[in-house]
mmCIF file with all atom_site columns, C-alpha atoms in Angstrom:
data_model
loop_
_atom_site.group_PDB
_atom_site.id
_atom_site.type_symbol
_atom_site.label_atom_id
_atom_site.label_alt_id
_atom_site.label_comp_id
_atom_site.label_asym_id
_atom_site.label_entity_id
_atom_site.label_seq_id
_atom_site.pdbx_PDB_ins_code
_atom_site.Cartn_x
_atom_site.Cartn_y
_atom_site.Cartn_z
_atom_site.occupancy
_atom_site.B_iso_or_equiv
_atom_site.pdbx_formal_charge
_atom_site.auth_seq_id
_atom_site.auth_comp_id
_atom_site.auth_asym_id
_atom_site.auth_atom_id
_atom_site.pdbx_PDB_model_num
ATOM 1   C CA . UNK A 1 1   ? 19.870 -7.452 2.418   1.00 0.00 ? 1   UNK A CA 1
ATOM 2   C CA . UNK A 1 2   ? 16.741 -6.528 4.920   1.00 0.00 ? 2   UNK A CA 1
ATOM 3   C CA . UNK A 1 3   ? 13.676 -5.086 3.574   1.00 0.00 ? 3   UNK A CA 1
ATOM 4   C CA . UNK A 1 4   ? 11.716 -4.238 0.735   1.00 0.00 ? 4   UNK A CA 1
ATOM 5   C CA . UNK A 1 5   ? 12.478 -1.345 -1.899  1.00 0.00 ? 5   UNK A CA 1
ATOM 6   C CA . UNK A 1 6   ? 9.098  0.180  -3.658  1.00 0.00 ? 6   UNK A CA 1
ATOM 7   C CA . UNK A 1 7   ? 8.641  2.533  -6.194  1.00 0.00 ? 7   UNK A CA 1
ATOM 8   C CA . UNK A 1 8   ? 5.230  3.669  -7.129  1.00 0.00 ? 8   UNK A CA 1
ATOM 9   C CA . UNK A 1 9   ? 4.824  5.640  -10.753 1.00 0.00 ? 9   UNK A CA 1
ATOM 10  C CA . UNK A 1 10  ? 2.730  5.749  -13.769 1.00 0.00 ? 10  UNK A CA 1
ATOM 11  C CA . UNK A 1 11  ? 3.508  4.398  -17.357 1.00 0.00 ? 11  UNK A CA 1
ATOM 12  C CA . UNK A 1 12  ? 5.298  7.877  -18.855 1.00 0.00 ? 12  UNK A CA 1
ATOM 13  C CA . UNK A 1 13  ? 2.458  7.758  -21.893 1.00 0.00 ? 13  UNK A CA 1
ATOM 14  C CA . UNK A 1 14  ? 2.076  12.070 -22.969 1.00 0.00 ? 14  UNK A CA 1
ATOM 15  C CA . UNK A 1 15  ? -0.713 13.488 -21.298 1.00 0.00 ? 15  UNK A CA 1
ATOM 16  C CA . UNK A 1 16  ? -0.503 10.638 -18.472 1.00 0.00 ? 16  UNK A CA 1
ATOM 17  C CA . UNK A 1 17  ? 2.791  11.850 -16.659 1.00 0.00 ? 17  UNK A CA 1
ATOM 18  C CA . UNK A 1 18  ? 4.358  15.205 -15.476 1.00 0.00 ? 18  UNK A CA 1
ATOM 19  C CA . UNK A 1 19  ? 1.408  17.120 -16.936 1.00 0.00 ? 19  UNK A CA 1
ATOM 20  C CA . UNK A 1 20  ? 2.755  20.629 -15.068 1.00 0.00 ? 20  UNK A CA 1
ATOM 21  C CA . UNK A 1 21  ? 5.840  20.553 -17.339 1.00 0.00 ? 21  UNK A CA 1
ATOM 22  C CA . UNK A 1 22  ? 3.291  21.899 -20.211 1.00 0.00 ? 22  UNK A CA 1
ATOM 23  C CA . UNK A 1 23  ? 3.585  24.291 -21.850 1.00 0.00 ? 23  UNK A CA 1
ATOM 24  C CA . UNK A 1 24  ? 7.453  24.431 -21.446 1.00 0.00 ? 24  UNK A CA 1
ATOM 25  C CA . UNK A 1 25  ? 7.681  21.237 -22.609 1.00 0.00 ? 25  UNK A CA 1
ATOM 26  C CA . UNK A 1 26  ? 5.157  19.528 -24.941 1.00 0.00 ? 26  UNK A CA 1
ATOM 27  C CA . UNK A 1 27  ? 3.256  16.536 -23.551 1.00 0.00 ? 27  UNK A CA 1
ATOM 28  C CA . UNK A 1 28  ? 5.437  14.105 -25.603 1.00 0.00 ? 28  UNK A CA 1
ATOM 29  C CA . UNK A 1 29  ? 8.892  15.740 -24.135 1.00 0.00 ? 29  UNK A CA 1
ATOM 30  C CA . UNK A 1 30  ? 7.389  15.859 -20.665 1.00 0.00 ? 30  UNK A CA 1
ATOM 31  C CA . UNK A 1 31  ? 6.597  11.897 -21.041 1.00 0.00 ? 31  UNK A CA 1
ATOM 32  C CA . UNK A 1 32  ? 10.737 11.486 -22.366 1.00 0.00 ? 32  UNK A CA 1
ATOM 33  C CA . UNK A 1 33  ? 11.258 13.407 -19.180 1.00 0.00 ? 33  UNK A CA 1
ATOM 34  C CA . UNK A 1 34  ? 9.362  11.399 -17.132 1.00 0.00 ? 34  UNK A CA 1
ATOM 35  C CA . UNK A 1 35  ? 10.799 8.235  -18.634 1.00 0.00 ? 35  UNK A CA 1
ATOM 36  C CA . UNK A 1 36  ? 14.424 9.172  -18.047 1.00 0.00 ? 36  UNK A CA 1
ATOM 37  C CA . UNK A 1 37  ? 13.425 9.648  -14.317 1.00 0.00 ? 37  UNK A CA 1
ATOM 38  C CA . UNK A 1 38  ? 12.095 6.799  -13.952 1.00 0.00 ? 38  UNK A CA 1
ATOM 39  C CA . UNK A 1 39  ? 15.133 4.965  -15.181 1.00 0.00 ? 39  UNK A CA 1
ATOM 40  C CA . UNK A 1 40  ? 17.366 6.823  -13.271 1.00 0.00 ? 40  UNK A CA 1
ATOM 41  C CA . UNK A 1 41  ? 14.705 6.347  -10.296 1.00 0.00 ? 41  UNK A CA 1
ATOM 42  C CA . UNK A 1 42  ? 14.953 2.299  -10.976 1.00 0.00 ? 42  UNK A CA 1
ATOM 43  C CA . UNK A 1 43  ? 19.034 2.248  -11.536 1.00 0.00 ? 43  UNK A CA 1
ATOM 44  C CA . UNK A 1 44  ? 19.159 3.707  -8.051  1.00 0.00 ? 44  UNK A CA 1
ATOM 45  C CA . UNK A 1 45  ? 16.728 1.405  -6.442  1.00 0.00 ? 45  UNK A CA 1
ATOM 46  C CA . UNK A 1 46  ? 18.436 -1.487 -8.091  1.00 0.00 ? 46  UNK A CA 1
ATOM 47  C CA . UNK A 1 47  ? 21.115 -0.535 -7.129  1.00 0.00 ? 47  UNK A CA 1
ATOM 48  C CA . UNK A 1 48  ? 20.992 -0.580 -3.888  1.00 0.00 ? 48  UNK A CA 1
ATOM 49  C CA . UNK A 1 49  ? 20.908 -3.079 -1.264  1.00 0.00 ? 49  UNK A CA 1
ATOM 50  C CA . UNK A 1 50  ? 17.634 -4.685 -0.269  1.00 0.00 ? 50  UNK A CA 1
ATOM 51  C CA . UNK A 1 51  ? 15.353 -8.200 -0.457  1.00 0.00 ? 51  UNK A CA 1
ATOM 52  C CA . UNK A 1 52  ? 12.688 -7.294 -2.885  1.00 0.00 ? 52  UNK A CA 1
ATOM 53  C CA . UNK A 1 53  ? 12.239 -4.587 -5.504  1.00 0.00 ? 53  UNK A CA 1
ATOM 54  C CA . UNK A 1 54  ? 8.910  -4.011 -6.512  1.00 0.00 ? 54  UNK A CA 1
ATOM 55  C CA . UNK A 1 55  ? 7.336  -1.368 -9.198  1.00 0.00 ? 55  UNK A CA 1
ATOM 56  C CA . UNK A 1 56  ? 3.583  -0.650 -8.164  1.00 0.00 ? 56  UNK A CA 1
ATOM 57  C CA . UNK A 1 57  ? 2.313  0.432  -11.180 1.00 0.00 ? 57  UNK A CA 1
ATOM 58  C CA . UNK A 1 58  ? -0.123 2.457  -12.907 1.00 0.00 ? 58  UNK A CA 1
ATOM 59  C CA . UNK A 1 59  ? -0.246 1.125  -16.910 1.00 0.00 ? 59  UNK A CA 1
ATOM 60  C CA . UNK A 1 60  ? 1.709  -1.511 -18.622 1.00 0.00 ? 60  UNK A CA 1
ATOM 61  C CA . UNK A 1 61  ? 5.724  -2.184 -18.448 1.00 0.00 ? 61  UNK A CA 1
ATOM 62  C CA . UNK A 1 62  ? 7.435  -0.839 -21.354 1.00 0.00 ? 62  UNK A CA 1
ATOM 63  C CA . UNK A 1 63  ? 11.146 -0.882 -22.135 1.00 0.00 ? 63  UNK A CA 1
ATOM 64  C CA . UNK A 1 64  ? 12.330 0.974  -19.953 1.00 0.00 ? 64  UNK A CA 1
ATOM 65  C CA . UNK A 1 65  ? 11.301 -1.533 -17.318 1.00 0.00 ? 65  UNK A CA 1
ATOM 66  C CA . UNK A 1 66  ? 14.869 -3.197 -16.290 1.00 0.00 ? 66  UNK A CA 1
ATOM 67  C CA . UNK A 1 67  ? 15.570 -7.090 -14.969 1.00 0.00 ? 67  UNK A CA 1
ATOM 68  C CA . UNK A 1 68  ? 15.227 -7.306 -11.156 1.00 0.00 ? 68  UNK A CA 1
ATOM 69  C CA . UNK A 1 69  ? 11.944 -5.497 -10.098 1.00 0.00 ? 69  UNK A CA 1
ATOM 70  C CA . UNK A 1 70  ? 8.515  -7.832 -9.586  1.00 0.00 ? 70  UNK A CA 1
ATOM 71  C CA . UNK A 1 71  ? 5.754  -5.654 -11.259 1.00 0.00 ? 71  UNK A CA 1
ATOM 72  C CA . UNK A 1 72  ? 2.251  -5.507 -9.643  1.00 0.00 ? 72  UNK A CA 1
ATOM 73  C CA . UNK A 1 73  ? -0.829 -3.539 -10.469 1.00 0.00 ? 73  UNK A CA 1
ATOM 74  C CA . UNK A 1 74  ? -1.385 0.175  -8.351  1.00 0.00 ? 74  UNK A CA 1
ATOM 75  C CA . UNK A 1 75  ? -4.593 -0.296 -6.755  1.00 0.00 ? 75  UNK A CA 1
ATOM 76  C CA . UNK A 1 76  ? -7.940 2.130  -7.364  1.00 0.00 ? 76  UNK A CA 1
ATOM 77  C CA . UNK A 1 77  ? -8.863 4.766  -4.970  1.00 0.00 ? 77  UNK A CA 1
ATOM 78  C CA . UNK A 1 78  ? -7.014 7.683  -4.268  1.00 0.00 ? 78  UNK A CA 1
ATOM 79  C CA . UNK A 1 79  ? -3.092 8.323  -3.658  1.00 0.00 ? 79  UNK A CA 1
ATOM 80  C CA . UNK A 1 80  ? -2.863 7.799  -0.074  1.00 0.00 ? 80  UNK A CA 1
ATOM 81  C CA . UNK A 1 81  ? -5.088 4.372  -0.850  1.00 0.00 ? 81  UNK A CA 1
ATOM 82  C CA . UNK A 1 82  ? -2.476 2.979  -3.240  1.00 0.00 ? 82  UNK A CA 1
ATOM 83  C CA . UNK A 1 83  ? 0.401  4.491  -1.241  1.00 0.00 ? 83  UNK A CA 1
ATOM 84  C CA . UNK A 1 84  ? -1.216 2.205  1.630   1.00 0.00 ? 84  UNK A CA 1
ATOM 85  C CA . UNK A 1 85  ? -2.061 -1.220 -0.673  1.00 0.00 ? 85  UNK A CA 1
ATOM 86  C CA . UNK A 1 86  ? 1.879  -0.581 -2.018  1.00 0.00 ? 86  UNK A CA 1
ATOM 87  C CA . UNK A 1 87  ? 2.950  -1.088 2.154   1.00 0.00 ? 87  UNK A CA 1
ATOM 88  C CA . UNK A 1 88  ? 0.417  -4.376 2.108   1.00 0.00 ? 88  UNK A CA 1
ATOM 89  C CA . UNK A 1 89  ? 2.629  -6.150 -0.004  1.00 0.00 ? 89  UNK A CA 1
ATOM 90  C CA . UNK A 1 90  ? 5.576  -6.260 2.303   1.00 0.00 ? 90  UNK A CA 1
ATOM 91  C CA . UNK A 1 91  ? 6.847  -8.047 4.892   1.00 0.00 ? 91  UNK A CA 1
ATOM 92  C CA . UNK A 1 92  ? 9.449  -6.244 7.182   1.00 0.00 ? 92  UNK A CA 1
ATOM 93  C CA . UNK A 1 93  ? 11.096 -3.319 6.710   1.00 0.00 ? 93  UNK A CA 1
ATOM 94  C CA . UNK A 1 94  ? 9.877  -1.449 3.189   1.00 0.00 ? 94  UNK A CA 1
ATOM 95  C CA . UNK A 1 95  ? 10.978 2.197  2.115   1.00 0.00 ? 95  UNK A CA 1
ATOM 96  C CA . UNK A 1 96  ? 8.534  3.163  -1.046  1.00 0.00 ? 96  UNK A CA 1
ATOM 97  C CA . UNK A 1 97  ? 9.932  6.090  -3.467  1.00 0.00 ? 97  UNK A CA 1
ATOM 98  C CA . UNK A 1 98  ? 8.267  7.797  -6.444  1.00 0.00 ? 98  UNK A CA 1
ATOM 99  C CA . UNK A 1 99  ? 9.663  8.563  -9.820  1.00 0.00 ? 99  UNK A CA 1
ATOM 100 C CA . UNK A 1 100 ? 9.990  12.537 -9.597  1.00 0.00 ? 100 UNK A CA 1
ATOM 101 C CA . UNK A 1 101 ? 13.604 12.322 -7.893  1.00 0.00 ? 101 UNK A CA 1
ATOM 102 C CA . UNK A 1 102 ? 16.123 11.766 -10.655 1.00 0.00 ? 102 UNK A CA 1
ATOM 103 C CA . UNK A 1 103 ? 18.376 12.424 -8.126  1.00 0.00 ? 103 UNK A CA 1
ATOM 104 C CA . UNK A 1 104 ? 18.201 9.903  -6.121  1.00 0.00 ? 104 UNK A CA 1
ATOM 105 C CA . UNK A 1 105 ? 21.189 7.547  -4.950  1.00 0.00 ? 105 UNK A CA 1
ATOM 106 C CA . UNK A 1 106 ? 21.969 4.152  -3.545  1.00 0.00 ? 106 UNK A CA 1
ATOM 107 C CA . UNK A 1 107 ? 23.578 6.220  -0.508  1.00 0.00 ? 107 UNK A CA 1
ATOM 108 C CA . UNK A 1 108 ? 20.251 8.285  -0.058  1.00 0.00 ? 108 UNK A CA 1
ATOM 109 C CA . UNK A 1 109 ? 17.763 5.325  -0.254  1.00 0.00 ? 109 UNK A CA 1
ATOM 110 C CA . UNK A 1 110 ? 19.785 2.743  2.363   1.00 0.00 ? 110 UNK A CA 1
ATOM 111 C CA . UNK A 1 111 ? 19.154 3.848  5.846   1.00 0.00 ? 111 UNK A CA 1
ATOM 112 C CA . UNK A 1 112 ? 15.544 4.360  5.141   1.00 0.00 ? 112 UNK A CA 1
ATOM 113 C CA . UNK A 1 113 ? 15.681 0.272  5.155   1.00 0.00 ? 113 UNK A CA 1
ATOM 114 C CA . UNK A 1 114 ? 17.512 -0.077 8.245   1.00 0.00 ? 114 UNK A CA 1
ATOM 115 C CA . UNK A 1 115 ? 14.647 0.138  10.377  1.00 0.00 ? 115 UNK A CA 1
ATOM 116 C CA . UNK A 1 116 ? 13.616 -1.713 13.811  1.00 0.00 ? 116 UNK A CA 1
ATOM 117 C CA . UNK A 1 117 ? 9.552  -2.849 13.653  1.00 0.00 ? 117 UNK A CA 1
ATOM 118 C CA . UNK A 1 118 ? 9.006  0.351  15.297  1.00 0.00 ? 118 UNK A CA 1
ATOM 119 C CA . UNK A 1 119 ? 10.915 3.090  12.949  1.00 0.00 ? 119 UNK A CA 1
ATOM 120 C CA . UNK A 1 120 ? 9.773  4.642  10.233  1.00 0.00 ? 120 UNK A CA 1
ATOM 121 C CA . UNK A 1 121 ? 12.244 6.789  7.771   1.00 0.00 ? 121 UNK A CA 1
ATOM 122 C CA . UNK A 1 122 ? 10.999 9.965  6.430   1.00 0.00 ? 122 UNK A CA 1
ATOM 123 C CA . UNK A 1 123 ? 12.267 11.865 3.281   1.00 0.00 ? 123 UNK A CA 1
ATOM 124 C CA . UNK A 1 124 ? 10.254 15.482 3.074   1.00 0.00 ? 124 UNK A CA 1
ATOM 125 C CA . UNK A 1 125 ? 10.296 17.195 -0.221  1.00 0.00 ? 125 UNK A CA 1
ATOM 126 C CA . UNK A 1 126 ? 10.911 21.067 -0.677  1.00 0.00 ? 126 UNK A CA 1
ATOM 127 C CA . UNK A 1 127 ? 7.709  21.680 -1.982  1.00 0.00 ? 127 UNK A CA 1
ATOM 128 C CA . UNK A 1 128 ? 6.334  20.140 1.442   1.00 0.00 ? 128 UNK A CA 1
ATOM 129 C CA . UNK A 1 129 ? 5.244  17.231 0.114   1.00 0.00 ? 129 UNK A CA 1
ATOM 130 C CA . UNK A 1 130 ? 7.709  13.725 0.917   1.00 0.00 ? 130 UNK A CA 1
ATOM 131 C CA . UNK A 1 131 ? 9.555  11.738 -1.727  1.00 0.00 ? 131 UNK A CA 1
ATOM 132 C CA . UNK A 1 132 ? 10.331 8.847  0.488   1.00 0.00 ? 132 UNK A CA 1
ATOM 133 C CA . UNK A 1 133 ? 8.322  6.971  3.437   1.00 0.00 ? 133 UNK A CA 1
ATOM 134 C CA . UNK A 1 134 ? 9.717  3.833  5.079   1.00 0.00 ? 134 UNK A CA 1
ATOM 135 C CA . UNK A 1 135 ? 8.133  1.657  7.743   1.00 0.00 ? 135 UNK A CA 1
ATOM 136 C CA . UNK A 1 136 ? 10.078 -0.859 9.852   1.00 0.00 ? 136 UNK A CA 1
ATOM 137 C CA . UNK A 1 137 ? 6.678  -3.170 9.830   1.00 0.00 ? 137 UNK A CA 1
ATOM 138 C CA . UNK A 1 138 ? 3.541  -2.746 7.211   1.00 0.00 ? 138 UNK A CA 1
ATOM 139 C CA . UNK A 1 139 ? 1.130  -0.539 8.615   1.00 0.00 ? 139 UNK A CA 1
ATOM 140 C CA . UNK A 1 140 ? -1.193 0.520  5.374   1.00 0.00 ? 140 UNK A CA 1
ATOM 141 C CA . UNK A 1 141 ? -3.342 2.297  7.809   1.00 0.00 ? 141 UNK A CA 1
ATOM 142 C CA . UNK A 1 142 ? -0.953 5.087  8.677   1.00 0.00 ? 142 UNK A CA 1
ATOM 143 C CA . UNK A 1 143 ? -1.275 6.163  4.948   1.00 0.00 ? 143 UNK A CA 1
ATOM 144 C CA . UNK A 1 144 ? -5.139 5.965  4.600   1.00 0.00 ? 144 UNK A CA 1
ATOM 145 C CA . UNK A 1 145 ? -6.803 9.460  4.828   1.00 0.00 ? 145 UNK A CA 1
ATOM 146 C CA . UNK A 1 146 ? -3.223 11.890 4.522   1.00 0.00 ? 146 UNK A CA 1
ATOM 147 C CA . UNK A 1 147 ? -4.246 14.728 2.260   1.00 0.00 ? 147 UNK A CA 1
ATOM 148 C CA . UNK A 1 148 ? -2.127 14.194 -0.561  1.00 0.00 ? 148 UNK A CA 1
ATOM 149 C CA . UNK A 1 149 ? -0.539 16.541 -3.238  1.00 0.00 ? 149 UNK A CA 1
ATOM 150 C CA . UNK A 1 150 ? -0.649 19.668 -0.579  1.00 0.00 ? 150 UNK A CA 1
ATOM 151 C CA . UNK A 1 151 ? 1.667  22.181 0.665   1.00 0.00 ? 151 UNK A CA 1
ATOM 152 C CA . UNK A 1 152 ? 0.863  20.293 4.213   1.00 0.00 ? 152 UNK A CA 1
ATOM 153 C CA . UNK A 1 153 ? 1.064  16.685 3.259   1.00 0.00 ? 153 UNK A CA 1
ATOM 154 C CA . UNK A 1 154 ? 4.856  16.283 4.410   1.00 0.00 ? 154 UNK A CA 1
ATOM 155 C CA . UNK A 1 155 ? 3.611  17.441 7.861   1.00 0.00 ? 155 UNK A CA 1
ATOM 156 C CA . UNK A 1 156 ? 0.714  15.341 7.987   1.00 0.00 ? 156 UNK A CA 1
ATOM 157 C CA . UNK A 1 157 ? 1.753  12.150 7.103   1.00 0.00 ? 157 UNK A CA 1
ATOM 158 C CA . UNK A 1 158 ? 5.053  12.562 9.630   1.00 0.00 ? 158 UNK A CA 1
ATOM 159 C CA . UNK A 1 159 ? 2.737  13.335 12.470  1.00 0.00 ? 159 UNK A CA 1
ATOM 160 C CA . UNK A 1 160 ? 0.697  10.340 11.071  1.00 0.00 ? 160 UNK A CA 1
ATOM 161 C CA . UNK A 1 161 ? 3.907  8.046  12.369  1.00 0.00 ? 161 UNK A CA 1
ATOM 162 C CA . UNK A 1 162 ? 4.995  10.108 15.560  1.00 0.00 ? 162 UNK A CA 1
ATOM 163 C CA . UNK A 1 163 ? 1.399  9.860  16.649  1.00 0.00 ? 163 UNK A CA 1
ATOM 164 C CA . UNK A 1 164 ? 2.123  5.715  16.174  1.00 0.00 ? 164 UNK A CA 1
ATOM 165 C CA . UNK A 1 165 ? 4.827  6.138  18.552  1.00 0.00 ? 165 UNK A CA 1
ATOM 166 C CA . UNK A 1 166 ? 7.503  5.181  15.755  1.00 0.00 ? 166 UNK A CA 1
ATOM 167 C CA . UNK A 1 167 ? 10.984 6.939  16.128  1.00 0.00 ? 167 UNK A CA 1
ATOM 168 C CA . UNK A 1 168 ? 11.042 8.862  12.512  1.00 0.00 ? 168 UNK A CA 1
ATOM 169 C CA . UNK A 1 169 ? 14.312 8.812  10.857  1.00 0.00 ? 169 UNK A CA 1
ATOM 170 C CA . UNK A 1 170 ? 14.666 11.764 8.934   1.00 0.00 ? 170 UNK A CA 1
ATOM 171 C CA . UNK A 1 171 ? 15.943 11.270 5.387   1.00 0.00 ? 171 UNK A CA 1
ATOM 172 C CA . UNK A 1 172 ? 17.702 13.912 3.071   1.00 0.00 ? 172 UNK A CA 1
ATOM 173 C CA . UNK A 1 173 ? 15.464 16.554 2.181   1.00 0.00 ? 173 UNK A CA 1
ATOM 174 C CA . UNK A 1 174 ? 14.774 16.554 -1.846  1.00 0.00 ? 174 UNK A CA 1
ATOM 175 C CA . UNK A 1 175 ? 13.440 18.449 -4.612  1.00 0.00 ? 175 UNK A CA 1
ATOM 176 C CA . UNK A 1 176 ? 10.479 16.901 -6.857  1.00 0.00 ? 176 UNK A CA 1
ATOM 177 C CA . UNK A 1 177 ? 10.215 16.859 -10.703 1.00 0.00 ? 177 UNK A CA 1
ATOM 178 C CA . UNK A 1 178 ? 7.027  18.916 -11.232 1.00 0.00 ? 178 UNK A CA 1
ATOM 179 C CA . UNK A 1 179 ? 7.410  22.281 -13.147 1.00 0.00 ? 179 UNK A CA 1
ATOM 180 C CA . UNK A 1 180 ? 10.213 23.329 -15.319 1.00 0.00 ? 180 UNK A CA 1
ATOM 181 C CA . UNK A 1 181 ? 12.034 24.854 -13.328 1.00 0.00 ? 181 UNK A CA 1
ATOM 182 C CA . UNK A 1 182 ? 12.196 22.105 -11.197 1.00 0.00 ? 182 UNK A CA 1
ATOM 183 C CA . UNK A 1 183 ? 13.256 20.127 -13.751 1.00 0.00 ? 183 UNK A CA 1
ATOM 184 C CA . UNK A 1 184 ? 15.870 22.388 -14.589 1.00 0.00 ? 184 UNK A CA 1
ATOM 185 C CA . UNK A 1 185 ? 17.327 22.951 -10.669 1.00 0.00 ? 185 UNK A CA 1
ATOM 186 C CA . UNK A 1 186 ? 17.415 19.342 -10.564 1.00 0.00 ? 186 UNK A CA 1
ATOM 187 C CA . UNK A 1 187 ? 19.046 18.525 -13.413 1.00 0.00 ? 187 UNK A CA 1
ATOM 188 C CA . UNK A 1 188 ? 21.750 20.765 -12.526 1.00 0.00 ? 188 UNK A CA 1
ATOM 189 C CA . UNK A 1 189 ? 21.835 18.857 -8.910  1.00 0.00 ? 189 UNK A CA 1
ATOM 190 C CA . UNK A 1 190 ? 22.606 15.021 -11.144 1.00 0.00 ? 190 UNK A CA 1
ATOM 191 C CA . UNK A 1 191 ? 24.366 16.511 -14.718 1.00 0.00 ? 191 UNK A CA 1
ATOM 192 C CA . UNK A 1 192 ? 25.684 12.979 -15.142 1.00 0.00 ? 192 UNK A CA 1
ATOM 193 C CA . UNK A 1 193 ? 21.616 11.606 -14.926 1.00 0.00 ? 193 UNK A CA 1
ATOM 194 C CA . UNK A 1 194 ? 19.384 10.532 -17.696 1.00 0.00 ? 194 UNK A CA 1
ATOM 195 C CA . UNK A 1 195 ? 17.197 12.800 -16.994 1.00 0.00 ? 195 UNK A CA 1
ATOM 196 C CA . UNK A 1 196 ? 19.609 16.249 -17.140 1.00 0.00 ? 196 UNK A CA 1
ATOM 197 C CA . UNK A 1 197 ? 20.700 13.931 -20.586 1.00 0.00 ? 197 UNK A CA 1
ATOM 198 C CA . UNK A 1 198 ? 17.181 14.261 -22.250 1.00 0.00 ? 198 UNK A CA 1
ATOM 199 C CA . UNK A 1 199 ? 16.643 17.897 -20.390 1.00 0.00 ? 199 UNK A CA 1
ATOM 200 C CA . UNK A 1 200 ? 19.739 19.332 -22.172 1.00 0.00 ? 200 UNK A CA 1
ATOM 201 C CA . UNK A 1 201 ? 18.906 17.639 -25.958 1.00 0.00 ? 201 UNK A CA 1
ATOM 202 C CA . UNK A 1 202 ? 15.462 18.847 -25.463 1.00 0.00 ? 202 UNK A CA 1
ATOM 203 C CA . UNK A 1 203 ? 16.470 22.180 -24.335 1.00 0.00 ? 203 UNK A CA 1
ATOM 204 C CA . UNK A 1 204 ? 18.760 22.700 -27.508 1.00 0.00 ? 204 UNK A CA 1
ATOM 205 C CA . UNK A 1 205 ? 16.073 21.691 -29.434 1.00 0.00 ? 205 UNK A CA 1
ATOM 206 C CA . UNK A 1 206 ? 14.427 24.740 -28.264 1.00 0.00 ? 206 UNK A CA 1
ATOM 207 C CA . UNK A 1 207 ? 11.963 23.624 -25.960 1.00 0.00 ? 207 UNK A CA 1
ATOM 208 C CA . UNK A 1 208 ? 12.197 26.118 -23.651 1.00 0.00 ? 208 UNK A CA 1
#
């Protein structure tokens, strides 16, 4: 087991998480949403392979918190500063994941921790953002300063590590939780999921 598996997310309070779901979804649905991914998110993660699991996270636990992960605090500042304190706490290898890919697998998150000191593993989102970063040695600084939440992040931060001189391996390309429709397309891509679980009851209710 080599390496360290993060995931960085938010407490899924309504009106904290997946805000852009509304008004398909009202801001206590979207929070059920964004609960079920992040259970789904965390089965993955804990299921796979790896040293340490840690959540870095933004509000307190709840129940939906499962045995196995240590739990520290998200620094202040802005993303790309508590993307960067997140690779601080390692030692080694780390590959750090969000919770707006339901759809993630053990098989998907492995050979992003199978990195020499000078890899890094890269997992772009459609929406040109990434949903997956790993570094084969901390280097916070590589984060500090990416634009984040732009069409152009993806490109940024992967320049970011070529620039380093770290051979990039490319990870499966994803699709990120942040509209309905993307909830819906991704859904469809994990039926068996939490997540498409509380889509489908909600959408029967007549949410959408």
């Amino acid at each position: 087991m080599n390496g360290t598996l993060l995931v960085i997310a938010k407490s899924p309070l309504p009106g904290r998480v997946k805000t852009r779901l509304t008004p398909a979804f009202s801001p206590q649905q979207a929070a059920r949403l964004a609960e079920a991914a992040l259970r789904d998110t965390l089965d993955a993660v804990r299921a796979t392979p790896a040293r340490r699991r840690v959540l870095v996270l933004d509000g307190a636990p709840g129940t939906w918190l499962t045995p196995g992960f240590d739990v520290v605090a998200q620094c202040g500042g802005g993303l790309d500063e508590r993307l960067a304190h997140a690779f601080g706490l390692c030692e080694g290898p780390a590959l750090l994941v969000g919770m707006d890919t339901p759809q993630l697998t053990p098989a998907m998150l492995a050979p992003g921790l199978e990195l020499a000191a000078d890899e890094a593993a890269f997992g772009a989102a459609e929406d040109g953002g990434f949903w997956a970063l790993g570094l084969g040695a901390p280097r916070p600084a590589l984060l500090r300063g990416v634009p984040m939440s732009t069409p152009s992040t993806g490109a940024v931060q992967r320049a970011r590590l070529v620039k380093a001189g770290l051979r990039v391996r490319e990870l499966a390309v994803l699709r990120d939780v942040d509209t309905a429709d993307d909830a819906f397309a991704v859904a469809a891509l994990a039926p068996r999921s939490r997540f498409a679980a509380v889509l489908t009851s909600l959408a029967g209710a007549g949410a959408r």
